[in-house]
Coordinates of C-alpha atoms in Angstrom, one line a residue:
X4 CA -17.3 26.4 19.9
X5 CA -16.7 23.8 17.1
X6 CA -12.9 24.3 17.3
X7 CA -13.2 23.8 21.2
X8 CA -15.0 20.6 20.5
X9 CA -12.4 19.3 18.1
X10 CA -9.8 20.2 20.5
X11 CA -11.5 18.3 23.3
X12 CA -11.9 15.1 20.9
X13 CA -8.3 15.3 20.0
X14 CA -7.1 15.5 23.7
X15 CA -9.2 12.6 24.6
X16 CA -7.6 10.4 21.9
X17 CA -4.2 11.4 23.0
X18 CA -4.9 10.8 26.7
X19 CA -6.4 7.4 25.8
X20 CA -3.3 6.4 23.6
X21 CA -1.0 7.6 26.4
X22 CA -2.9 5.5 29.1
X23 CA -2.9 2.2 27.1
X24 CA 0.8 2.5 26.4
X25 CA 2.0 3.0 29.9
X26 CA 1.9 -0.8 30.7
X27 CA 1.6 -2.4 27.3
X28 CA 2.2 -5.9 28.6
X29 CA -0.7 -5.7 31.1
X30 CA -2.9 -4.3 28.2
X31 CA -1.9 -7.2 25.9
X32 CA -2.7 -9.8 28.5
X33 CA -6.2 -8.3 29.0
X34 CA -6.7 -8.0 25.2
X35 CA -5.9 -11.7 24.8
X36 CA -8.3 -12.6 27.5
X37 CA -11.0 -10.7 25.9
X38 CA -10.4 -12.1 22.5
X39 CA -10.4 -15.7 23.9
X40 CA -13.5 -15.1 26.0
X41 CA -15.6 -13.7 23.2
X42 CA -14.6 -16.5 20.9
X43 CA -14.1 -19.4 23.3
X44 CA -16.9 -21.5 21.7
X45 CA -15.3 -21.2 18.3
X46 CA -14.6 -24.6 16.6
X47 CA -11.2 -23.7 15.7
X48 CA -10.2 -23.2 19.4
X49 CA -12.1 -26.2 20.6
X50 CA -10.3 -28.4 18.2
X51 CA -6.9 -27.1 19.6
X52 CA -7.9 -28.0 23.1
X53 CA -7.7 -24.5 24.7
X54 CA -10.5 -25.4 27.0
X55 CA -11.4 -22.0 28.1
X56 CA -7.9 -21.0 29.2
X57 CA -7.1 -17.4 28.4
X58 CA -3.5 -16.9 29.4
X59 CA -0.7 -16.2 26.9
X60 CA 1.3 -19.4 27.8
X61 CA -1.7 -21.7 27.1
X62 CA -2.6 -19.8 24.0
X63 CA 0.8 -20.0 22.5
X64 CA 1.2 -23.8 23.4
X65 CA -2.1 -24.8 21.9
X66 CA -2.7 -22.4 19.0
X67 CA -0.1 -22.8 16.0
X68 CA 1.2 -20.0 13.9
X69 CA -0.8 -19.9 10.5
X70 CA -0.8 -18.3 7.1
X71 CA -3.8 -17.6 4.8
X72 CA -3.3 -21.0 3.2
X73 CA -3.7 -22.8 6.5
X74 CA -7.0 -21.1 7.1
X75 CA -8.5 -21.6 3.6
X76 CA -10.7 -24.7 4.4
X77 CA -12.3 -22.8 7.4
X78 CA -12.9 -19.8 5.2
X79 CA -14.4 -21.8 2.4
X80 CA -16.8 -23.3 4.9
X81 CA -17.9 -19.8 6.0
X82 CA -18.4 -18.5 2.5
X83 CA -20.5 -21.6 1.8
X84 CA -23.1 -20.7 4.5
X85 CA -21.9 -22.7 7.5
X86 CA -23.3 -20.5 10.3
X87 CA -21.7 -22.3 13.2
X88 CA -19.1 -20.6 15.1
X89 CA -15.9 -21.7 13.2
X90 CA -13.1 -19.0 13.4
X91 CA -15.0 -16.6 15.6
X92 CA -17.6 -16.9 18.4
X93 CA -19.9 -14.4 16.5
X94 CA -21.4 -14.3 13.1
X95 CA -19.1 -12.9 10.3
X96 CA -21.2 -10.1 8.4
X97 CA -18.7 -9.7 5.6
X98 CA -15.4 -11.2 4.3
X99 CA -12.6 -8.8 3.4
X100 CA -10.3 -10.0 0.7
X101 CA -7.6 -8.0 2.1
X102 CA -2.0 15.5 14.8
X103 CA -3.1 17.8 11.9
X104 CA -6.5 19.4 13.0
X105 CA -8.7 20.5 10.2
X106 CA -11.2 23.3 9.7
X107 CA -14.8 22.8 8.3
X108 CA -14.1 21.5 4.8
X109 CA -13.8 18.5 2.5
X110 CA -11.3 15.9 1.7
X111 CA -10.3 15.0 -2.0
X112 CA -10.2 11.3 -1.5
X113 CA -9.2 9.2 -4.4
X114 CA -11.0 6.1 -3.1
X115 CA -12.7 3.2 -5.1
X116 CA -14.9 0.3 -4.0
X117 CA -14.9 -2.8 -6.1
X118 CA -18.1 -4.8 -6.5
X119 CA -19.1 -6.8 -3.5
X120 CA -20.4 -10.2 -4.4
X121 CA -22.5 -12.7 -2.5
X122 CA -21.0 -16.1 -1.5
X123 CA -22.9 -19.3 -1.7
X124 CA -23.7 -18.9 1.9
X125 CA -25.1 -15.5 1.4
X126 CA -22.1 -13.4 2.9
X127 CA -21.1 -10.2 1.4
X128 CA -17.5 -10.6 0.1
X129 CA -15.2 -8.0 -1.2
X130 CA -12.0 -6.1 -0.6
X131 CA -11.1 -4.6 2.9
X132 CA -11.3 -1.1 1.7
X133 CA -14.5 -1.7 -0.1
X134 CA -16.2 -3.0 3.2
X135 CA -14.6 0.0 5.0
X136 CA -16.1 2.6 2.5
X137 CA -19.4 1.0 2.5
X138 CA -19.8 1.1 6.4
X139 CA -21.9 3.8 8.2
X140 CA -19.0 4.1 10.7
X141 CA -16.6 5.4 8.1
X142 CA -19.0 8.0 6.8
X143 CA -19.8 9.1 10.4
X144 CA -16.0 9.3 11.2
X145 CA -15.6 11.5 8.1
X146 CA -18.4 13.9 9.2
X147 CA -17.1 14.0 12.9
X148 CA -13.5 15.0 11.6
X149 CA -14.8 17.5 9.2
X150 CA -13.3 15.5 6.2
X151 CA -16.3 14.4 4.1
X152 CA -15.3 13.2 0.8
X153 CA -15.9 15.6 -2.2
X154 CA -17.2 12.7 -4.3
X155 CA -20.6 11.2 -3.9
X156 CA -21.1 7.4 -3.4
X157 CA -21.9 6.9 -6.9
X158 CA -18.4 7.9 -8.0
X159 CA -16.7 5.9 -5.2
X160 CA -18.6 2.7 -6.2
X161 CA -18.8 3.4 -10.0
X162 CA -18.7 0.5 -12.3
X163 CA -15.6 1.8 -14.2
X164 CA -12.3 3.0 -12.3
X165 CA -11.3 5.4 -15.1
X166 CA -14.8 7.1 -15.0
X167 CA -14.6 7.3 -11.2
X168 CA -11.2 8.7 -11.1
X169 CA -12.2 11.5 -13.8
X170 CA -15.2 12.5 -11.7
X171 CA -13.0 12.5 -8.3
X172 CA -10.8 15.1 -10.0
X173 CA -13.8 17.0 -11.3
X174 CA -15.6 17.0 -7.7
X175 CA -12.3 18.2 -6.2
X176 CA -12.1 21.2 -8.6
X177 CA -15.7 22.1 -8.0
X178 CA -15.0 22.2 -4.2
X179 CA -11.4 23.5 -4.7
X180 CA -11.6 26.1 -1.9
X181 CA -13.0 23.6 0.5
X182 CA -10.6 20.8 0.1
X183 CA -8.5 20.4 3.3
X184 CA -6.3 17.5 2.4
X185 CA -5.7 15.0 -0.4
X186 CA -5.8 11.2 0.3
X187 CA -5.6 7.8 -1.2
X188 CA -5.0 4.4 0.4
X189 CA -1.6 4.1 -1.4
X190 CA 0.8 6.8 -2.6
X191 CA 0.7 5.5 -6.2
X192 CA -2.9 6.1 -6.4
X193 CA -2.5 9.9 -5.8
X194 CA 0.4 9.9 -8.3
X195 CA -1.6 8.2 -10.8
X196 CA -4.5 10.5 -10.3
X197 CA -2.5 13.6 -10.9
X198 CA -0.6 12.0 -14.0
X199 CA -4.2 11.8 -15.3
X200 CA -5.0 15.2 -14.6
X201 CA -2.0 16.3 -16.7
X202 CA -3.8 14.6 -19.6
X203 CA -7.5 15.6 -19.1
X204 CA -7.3 19.1 -17.4
X205 CA -8.6 21.0 -20.6
X206 CA -11.5 18.5 -20.7
X207 CA -12.2 19.1 -17.0
X208 CA -12.1 22.9 -17.6
X209 CA -14.6 22.5 -20.5
X210 CA -17.0 20.4 -18.3
X211 CA -17.0 23.2 -15.4
X212 CA -17.4 26.0 -17.9
X213 CA -20.4 24.5 -19.6
X214 CA -21.7 22.7 -16.7
X215 CA -22.1 19.5 -18.8
X216 CA -20.3 16.3 -18.1
X217 CA -18.1 14.8 -20.7
X218 CA -19.3 11.9 -22.8
X219 CA -16.4 9.9 -21.6
X220 CA -18.5 9.1 -18.4
X221 CA -21.1 6.9 -19.6
X222 CA -22.3 5.2 -16.3
X223 CA -25.9 6.4 -15.6
X224 CA -25.5 6.2 -11.8
X225 CA -22.4 8.6 -12.0
X226 CA -23.9 10.8 -14.5
X227 CA -27.0 11.3 -12.4
X228 CA -25.1 11.9 -9.3
X229 CA -22.6 14.5 -11.1
X230 CA -25.6 16.4 -12.6
X231 CA -26.6 17.5 -9.0
X232 CA -23.0 19.0 -8.6
X233 CA -22.1 20.3 -11.9
X234 CA -23.4 23.8 -12.8
X235 CA -22.0 26.2 -15.4
X236 CA -19.1 28.1 -13.8
X237 CA -16.8 30.0 -16.4
X238 CA -15.2 31.9 -13.7
X239 CA -13.7 28.6 -11.8
X240 CA -12.8 27.3 -15.3
X241 CA -10.8 30.3 -16.0
X242 CA -8.9 30.2 -12.7
X243 CA -8.0 26.4 -13.3
X244 CA -7.1 27.0 -16.8
X245 CA -4.7 29.8 -15.8
X246 CA -3.1 27.7 -13.0
X247 CA -2.3 24.9 -15.6
X248 CA -1.0 27.0 -18.2
X249 CA 1.3 28.9 -15.8
X250 CA 2.6 25.7 -14.2
X251 CA 6.1 24.8 -14.5
X252 CA 6.3 21.1 -15.2
X253 CA 3.3 20.6 -12.9
X254 CA 5.4 21.3 -9.7
X255 CA 3.4 22.2 -6.8
X256 CA 0.2 21.2 -8.8
X257 CA -1.9 20.1 -5.7
X258 CA -1.5 23.5 -3.6
X259 CA -2.1 25.4 -6.8
X260 CA -5.3 23.6 -7.4
X261 CA -6.5 23.4 -3.8
X262 CA -5.2 26.5 -2.1
X263 CA -6.5 25.6 1.4
X264 CA -5.1 21.9 1.4
X265 CA -2.9 21.3 4.4
X266 CA -1.2 17.9 3.6
X267 CA -1.3 15.0 1.5
X268 CA -2.0 11.7 3.3
X269 CA -1.7 7.9 2.5
X270 CA 0.4 4.8 2.9
X271 CA 3.9 5.8 1.7
X272 CA 6.1 3.2 3.2
X273 CA 7.6 0.0 1.7
X274 CA 6.6 -0.6 -1.9
X275 CA 5.2 2.9 -2.1
X276 CA 8.6 4.6 -1.5
X277 CA 9.5 4.8 -5.2
X278 CA 6.5 7.0 -5.9
X279 CA 7.5 9.5 -3.3
X280 CA 9.7 11.7 -5.5
X281 CA 6.8 12.3 -7.8
X282 CA 4.4 12.8 -5.1
X283 CA 6.7 15.5 -3.6
X284 CA 6.9 17.1 -7.1
X285 CA 2.9 17.4 -7.1
X286 CA 2.7 18.3 -3.5
X287 CA 5.3 21.2 -3.7
X288 CA 5.4 22.8 -0.1
X289 CA 2.7 20.6 1.3
X290 CA 3.9 17.8 3.8
X291 CA 3.4 14.2 3.1
X292 CA 1.7 12.4 6.0
X293 CA 2.2 8.7 6.2
X294 CA -0.9 6.9 7.3
X295 CA -1.1 4.6 10.3
X296 CA 0.0 1.0 10.0
X297 CA -2.6 -1.6 9.2
X298 CA -3.4 -4.7 7.2
X299 CA -6.6 -6.4 5.9
X300 CA -6.4 -8.6 9.1
X301 CA -6.4 -5.6 11.4
X302 CA -4.9 -2.3 12.6
X303 CA -1.5 -2.4 14.1
X304 CA 0.2 0.8 15.0
X305 CA -0.3 4.5 14.9
X306 CA 2.2 7.1 13.4
X307 CA 2.5 9.4 16.3
X308 CA 5.3 11.5 14.7
X309 CA 3.4 12.5 11.4
X310 CA 5.9 15.4 10.8
X311 CA 8.6 13.0 10.0
X312 CA 9.2 12.2 6.3
X313 CA 7.7 9.1 5.1
X314 CA 11.1 7.4 4.7
X315 CA 11.6 7.9 8.5
X316 CA 8.1 7.2 9.8
X317 CA 7.7 5.0 12.8
X318 CA 4.6 3.5 14.2
X319 CA 3.7 2.8 17.9
X320 CA 1.9 -0.4 18.3
X321 CA -1.6 -0.1 19.8
X322 CA -1.7 -2.7 22.5
X323 CA -5.4 -2.8 23.0
X324 CA -6.3 -3.5 19.5
X325 CA -5.3 -7.0 19.1
X326 CA -2.7 -9.6 20.6
X327 CA 0.9 -9.2 19.1
X328 CA 3.8 -11.5 18.8
X329 CA 6.9 -11.0 17.0
X330 CA 9.0 -13.6 15.4
X331 CA 12.8 -12.6 15.7
X332 CA 14.7 -12.7 12.5
X333 CA 18.3 -13.3 12.2
X334 CA 20.5 -13.5 9.1
X335 CA 21.6 -17.0 8.3
X336 CA 25.4 -17.6 8.9
X337 CA 27.5 -19.5 6.5
X338 CA 27.5 -22.8 8.4
X339 CA 23.7 -23.0 8.4
X340 CA 21.8 -24.9 5.9
X341 CA 20.0 -23.1 3.3
X342 CA 16.3 -23.3 3.3
X343 CA 15.1 -23.9 -0.2
X344 CA 11.7 -22.4 0.5
X345 CA 11.8 -18.8 -0.9
X346 CA 9.6 -17.4 1.8
X347 CA 12.0 -18.3 4.6
X348 CA 15.3 -18.6 3.0
X349 CA 16.5 -15.1 3.9
X350 CA 16.3 -15.6 7.7
X351 CA 16.6 -18.1 10.6
X352 CA 13.7 -18.1 12.8
X353 CA 13.5 -18.1 16.6
X354 CA 10.4 -18.6 18.8
X355 CA 7.9 -15.6 18.9
X356 CA 8.3 -13.2 21.7
X357 CA 5.7 -10.6 23.2
X358 CA 5.1 -7.2 22.6
X359 CA 7.1 -5.9 25.4
X360 CA 10.0 -8.5 24.6
X361 CA 11.2 -7.1 21.5
X362 CA 14.7 -5.4 21.4
X363 CA 15.5 -2.1 19.9
X364 CA 17.7 -2.5 16.5
X365 CA 16.3 -6.0 15.9
X366 CA 13.9 -7.2 13.0
X367 CA 10.8 -9.1 13.4
X368 CA 7.9 -10.7 11.7
X369 CA 4.6 -9.7 13.0
X370 CA 2.0 -12.2 14.2
X371 CA -1.6 -10.9 15.0
X372 CA -4.5 -12.3 16.9
X373 CA -7.4 -9.9 16.4
X374 CA -11.0 -9.9 17.7
X375 CA -12.0 -10.7 14.2
X376 CA -9.9 -13.7 14.0
X377 CA -8.5 -15.6 16.9
X378 CA -5.8 -17.4 15.0
X379 CA -2.1 -16.6 15.4
X380 CA -1.8 -15.1 11.8
X381 CA 1.6 -14.3 10.3
X382 CA 1.3 -11.1 8.4
X383 CA 4.7 -11.7 6.4
X384 CA 5.6 -8.0 7.3
X385 CA 9.2 -7.5 8.4
X386 CA 9.6 -4.6 10.7
X387 CA 12.5 -3.1 12.9
X388 CA 12.0 -1.9 16.3
X389 CA 13.4 1.8 16.5
X390 CA 12.5 2.6 20.1
X391 CA 9.7 2.7 22.6
X392 CA 6.8 5.0 23.4
X393 CA 6.1 4.5 27.0
X394 CA 6.2 0.7 27.1
X395 CA 4.9 0.0 23.6
X396 CA 7.4 -0.5 20.7
X397 CA 7.8 2.0 17.8
X398 CA 8.2 0.0 14.6
X399 CA 9.6 0.8 11.1
X400 CA 8.5 -1.2 8.2
X401 CA 11.3 -2.9 6.3
X402 CA 9.8 -5.2 3.7
X403 CA 7.4 -7.9 2.9
X404 CA 8.7 -11.2 4.0
X405 CA 8.8 -13.0 0.6
X406 CA 11.8 -13.1 -1.5
X407 CA 11.7 -11.6 -5.1
X408 CA 14.7 -12.5 -6.9
X409 CA 16.7 -15.8 -6.4
X410 CA 18.3 -18.1 -9.0
X411 CA 21.3 -19.6 -7.3
X412 CA 22.5 -18.7 -3.8
X413 CA 21.5 -15.1 -4.3
X414 CA 18.7 -13.5 -2.4
X415 CA 17.4 -10.0 -3.1
X416 CA 14.1 -8.6 -1.5
X417 CA 11.9 -6.0 -2.7
X418 CA 14.0 -3.5 -0.9
X419 CA 17.1 -4.4 -2.7
X420 CA 15.3 -4.1 -6.0
X421 CA 14.0 -0.6 -5.0
X422 CA 17.5 0.5 -4.0
X423 CA 18.9 -0.8 -7.3
X424 CA 16.3 1.0 -9.4
X425 CA 16.8 4.2 -7.4
X426 CA 20.7 4.0 -8.0
X427 CA 20.1 3.6 -11.6
X428 CA 17.5 6.2 -12.2
X429 CA 19.7 8.8 -10.9
X430 CA 21.5 8.5 -14.4
X431 CA 18.2 9.9 -15.9
X432 CA 18.1 13.2 -13.9
X433 CA 20.2 15.2 -16.1
X434 CA 18.0 13.9 -19.2
X435 CA 14.8 15.3 -17.4
X436 CA 13.5 11.6 -17.3
X437 CA 11.9 9.6 -14.8
X438 CA 10.9 5.8 -14.1
X439 CA 7.2 5.8 -14.5
X440 CA 6.9 2.3 -12.9
X441 CA 8.9 -0.9 -12.7
X442 CA 8.9 -4.7 -12.0
X443 CA 11.1 -7.6 -12.4
X444 CA 11.3 -11.3 -13.5
X445 CA 13.7 -14.1 -13.3
X446 CA 14.3 -15.8 -16.6
X447 CA 15.3 -19.4 -16.1
X448 CA 14.5 -20.3 -19.7
X449 CA 18.1 -19.9 -20.7
X450 CA 21.2 -21.2 -18.7
X451 CA 22.5 -19.5 -16.7
X452 CA 19.3 -17.8 -15.5
X453 CA 19.4 -14.0 -15.1
X454 CA 17.4 -11.1 -13.6
X455 CA 15.2 -9.0 -16.0
X456 CA 14.0 -5.5 -15.0
X457 CA 11.1 -3.8 -16.7
X458 CA 11.0 -0.1 -16.9
X459 CA 8.4 2.3 -18.2
X460 CA 9.9 5.8 -18.8
X461 CA 8.4 9.2 -18.9
X462 CA 9.9 9.7 -22.5
X463 CA 12.5 8.4 -24.7
X464 CA 16.3 8.2 -23.5
X465 CA 19.5 8.0 -25.3
X466 CA 20.8 4.5 -26.1
X467 CA 24.1 5.4 -24.1
X468 CA 22.3 6.6 -21.1
X469 CA 20.1 3.3 -20.9
X470 CA 23.2 1.1 -21.4
X471 CA 24.7 2.7 -18.3
X472 CA 21.4 2.4 -16.5
X473 CA 21.5 -1.3 -17.2
X474 CA 25.1 -1.8 -15.8
X475 CA 24.2 0.2 -12.7
X476 CA 21.1 -1.8 -12.0
X477 CA 23.4 -5.0 -12.3
X478 CA 26.2 -3.6 -10.0
X479 CA 23.5 -2.2 -7.6
X480 CA 22.5 -5.6 -6.4
X481 CA 25.2 -6.0 -3.6
X482 CA 24.0 -9.2 -2.1
X483 CA 27.1 -11.4 -1.7
X484 CA 25.5 -14.5 -3.3
X485 CA 24.4 -12.5 -6.4
X486 CA 27.8 -10.7 -6.8
X487 CA 29.9 -14.0 -6.5
X488 CA 27.5 -15.8 -8.8
X489 CA 27.7 -13.0 -11.4
X490 CA 31.6 -13.1 -11.4
X491 CA 31.8 -16.9 -12.2
X492 CA 28.7 -16.6 -14.5
X493 CA 26.4 -18.8 -12.3
X494 CA 24.0 -16.0 -12.8
X495 CA 23.9 -14.4 -16.4
X496 CA 24.0 -10.8 -17.3
X497 CA 21.0 -8.6 -15.9
X498 CA 18.6 -7.6 -18.7
X499 CA 16.8 -4.2 -18.9
X500 CA 13.8 -4.0 -20.9
X501 CA 12.1 -0.7 -21.8
X502 CA 8.4 -1.1 -22.3
X503 CA 5.9 1.3 -24.2
X504 CA 4.0 4.1 -22.5
X505 CA 0.9 2.8 -20.8
X506 CA 2.2 -0.7 -20.2
X507 CA 1.7 -0.5 -16.4
X508 CA -1.8 1.0 -17.1
X509 CA -2.5 -2.3 -19.0
X510 CA -1.4 -4.2 -16.0
X511 CA -3.7 -2.2 -13.8
X512 CA -6.6 -2.7 -16.3
X513 CA -6.0 -6.4 -16.1
X514 CA -6.1 -6.3 -12.4
X515 CA -9.3 -4.4 -12.5
X516 CA -10.9 -6.7 -14.9
X517 CA -10.4 -9.6 -12.4
X518 CA -12.7 -7.7 -9.8
X519 CA -9.9 -6.0 -8.0
X520 CA -10.2 -2.4 -6.4
X521 CA -7.8 0.2 -7.4
X522 CA -7.7 1.2 -3.7
X523 CA -5.9 -2.0 -3.0
X524 CA -3.8 -2.2 -6.2
X525 CA 0.0 -2.4 -5.9
X526 CA 2.3 -2.9 -8.9
X527 CA 3.8 -6.4 -8.5
X528 CA 7.6 -5.9 -8.1
X529 CA 8.2 -9.5 -9.1
X530 CA 6.2 -11.3 -11.8
X531 CA 6.6 -15.1 -11.3
X532 CA 6.5 -17.6 -14.2
X533 CA 3.0 -18.6 -13.1
X534 CA 1.7 -15.0 -13.7
X535 CA 1.3 -15.7 -17.4
X536 CA -1.1 -12.8 -18.3
X537 CA 1.0 -10.1 -16.7
X538 CA 4.2 -11.5 -18.2
X539 CA 2.5 -11.5 -21.6
X540 CA 1.5 -7.8 -21.2
X541 CA 5.1 -6.9 -20.3
X542 CA 6.8 -9.0 -23.0
X543 CA 4.5 -7.9 -25.8
X544 CA 5.2 -4.3 -25.1
X545 CA 8.9 -4.3 -24.9
X546 CA 10.5 -1.5 -27.2
X547 CA 14.1 -1.9 -26.4
X548 CA 16.4 -4.4 -24.6
X549 CA 19.9 -3.9 -22.9
X550 CA 22.3 -6.5 -21.6
X551 CA 24.7 -5.6 -18.8
X552 CA 28.4 -5.8 -19.3
X553 CA 28.9 -4.8 -15.7
X554 CA 30.8 -8.2 -14.8
X555 CA 32.4 -8.7 -18.3

């Protein structure tokens, strides 16, 4: 009976999706009308002179494209307690700083809520994921989909990330036979969790064997909650101990620990792609399912082909969830004047087009107008149109809009950096080494300026190997502006700096100390000169430095 109900729910969802994508253009016009009618009395719209009109043409003519910086004056007023309809027609309750059916079981979810704080105006403020995890709707959805979290709320909202992570692992092991899938917001969070498991598995086994929580967990709320779950279980401790002792380099760790798990789920595109190799190592035979495409500003698209590998994932836009526009992006030609603004230097812009006006094979920046915010918000995400599902486009995430590395006429994005690191890290395979994490920096304190790449490695490497890696990094930036500048020494030799083990953990700790949530943490792929704290962490932990001779 339960399985039949689940099938009915799944069929209803699919039928609804097929219906709204049949005529995406009409659905978009109706969605915009609803958004503008619900928020017509908002100060923002009144100031812009929309005067109750709800058609796309009037909306685009009156309402400009904006970024977060443009909205800051309005957001500050809301946070200070101004209860008048400013950006929306309804009161804002909180501010966000941000196909595989299952049986009856649980989900091992590495999710973490940061502390919510109250603004001067009495609004609860926190990260987008924190607001989601605290909502009753999230918990009800987890129950309905038979994927309740193994961990109690006290662990999710614990005061210390490290203690919460340890207890997530412990809860997963306690309910190991019930775990149906493993999830975290980002792929790196799952990798980080099982890297931690490699270090603490014996302690976890001891806790389970004796039924007593380790002293490393000191938060009273977490200890109290765990005391209701943790009972002496020598048999379970022996099973886990045997699995770990028999593991070959931890390959297939997830299905070994959780025999009924069906897949691993999370955001795995963009800046998460460098973690896929290690995640596949832990997942073994389990498929990696790429999560749907969303942002703090609102949901965007659904992954309707979840069996595709994350690198090939495409997302069909949901035309009834918001009003979408797409800024066409074209590479600048040589006779076009170069824009000195690094956020726009890579592309020449055209006027935004509608959802059904995009062209297959072209790249765009997404603009979203949602029910929660009636402004035309630039997400700074670059996507490529891969095709159409019915009349709605299927998108592939390309990269974030902002440039990372630029000194002269060079322009290298996060994707370019990622490809360069991937190429160079192949030289480590024979040494059985891997790049744990990486970031970059532009050193302009010397003339000519040059790129600096920071690597943290799984263990020590030979000098000869790292020298080759450094040269490979330099040559793998194939941007014409970079190559030509290197050849004439307008850009200096690339520098590879190897940092101590745990350096990127220190960067994470720094982020957490500022009130950030681990669920939303992404390793910065570029550290600007204004990010002094992170730059100091990196530079103070450098063990070895290599200078490229690739263009000598």
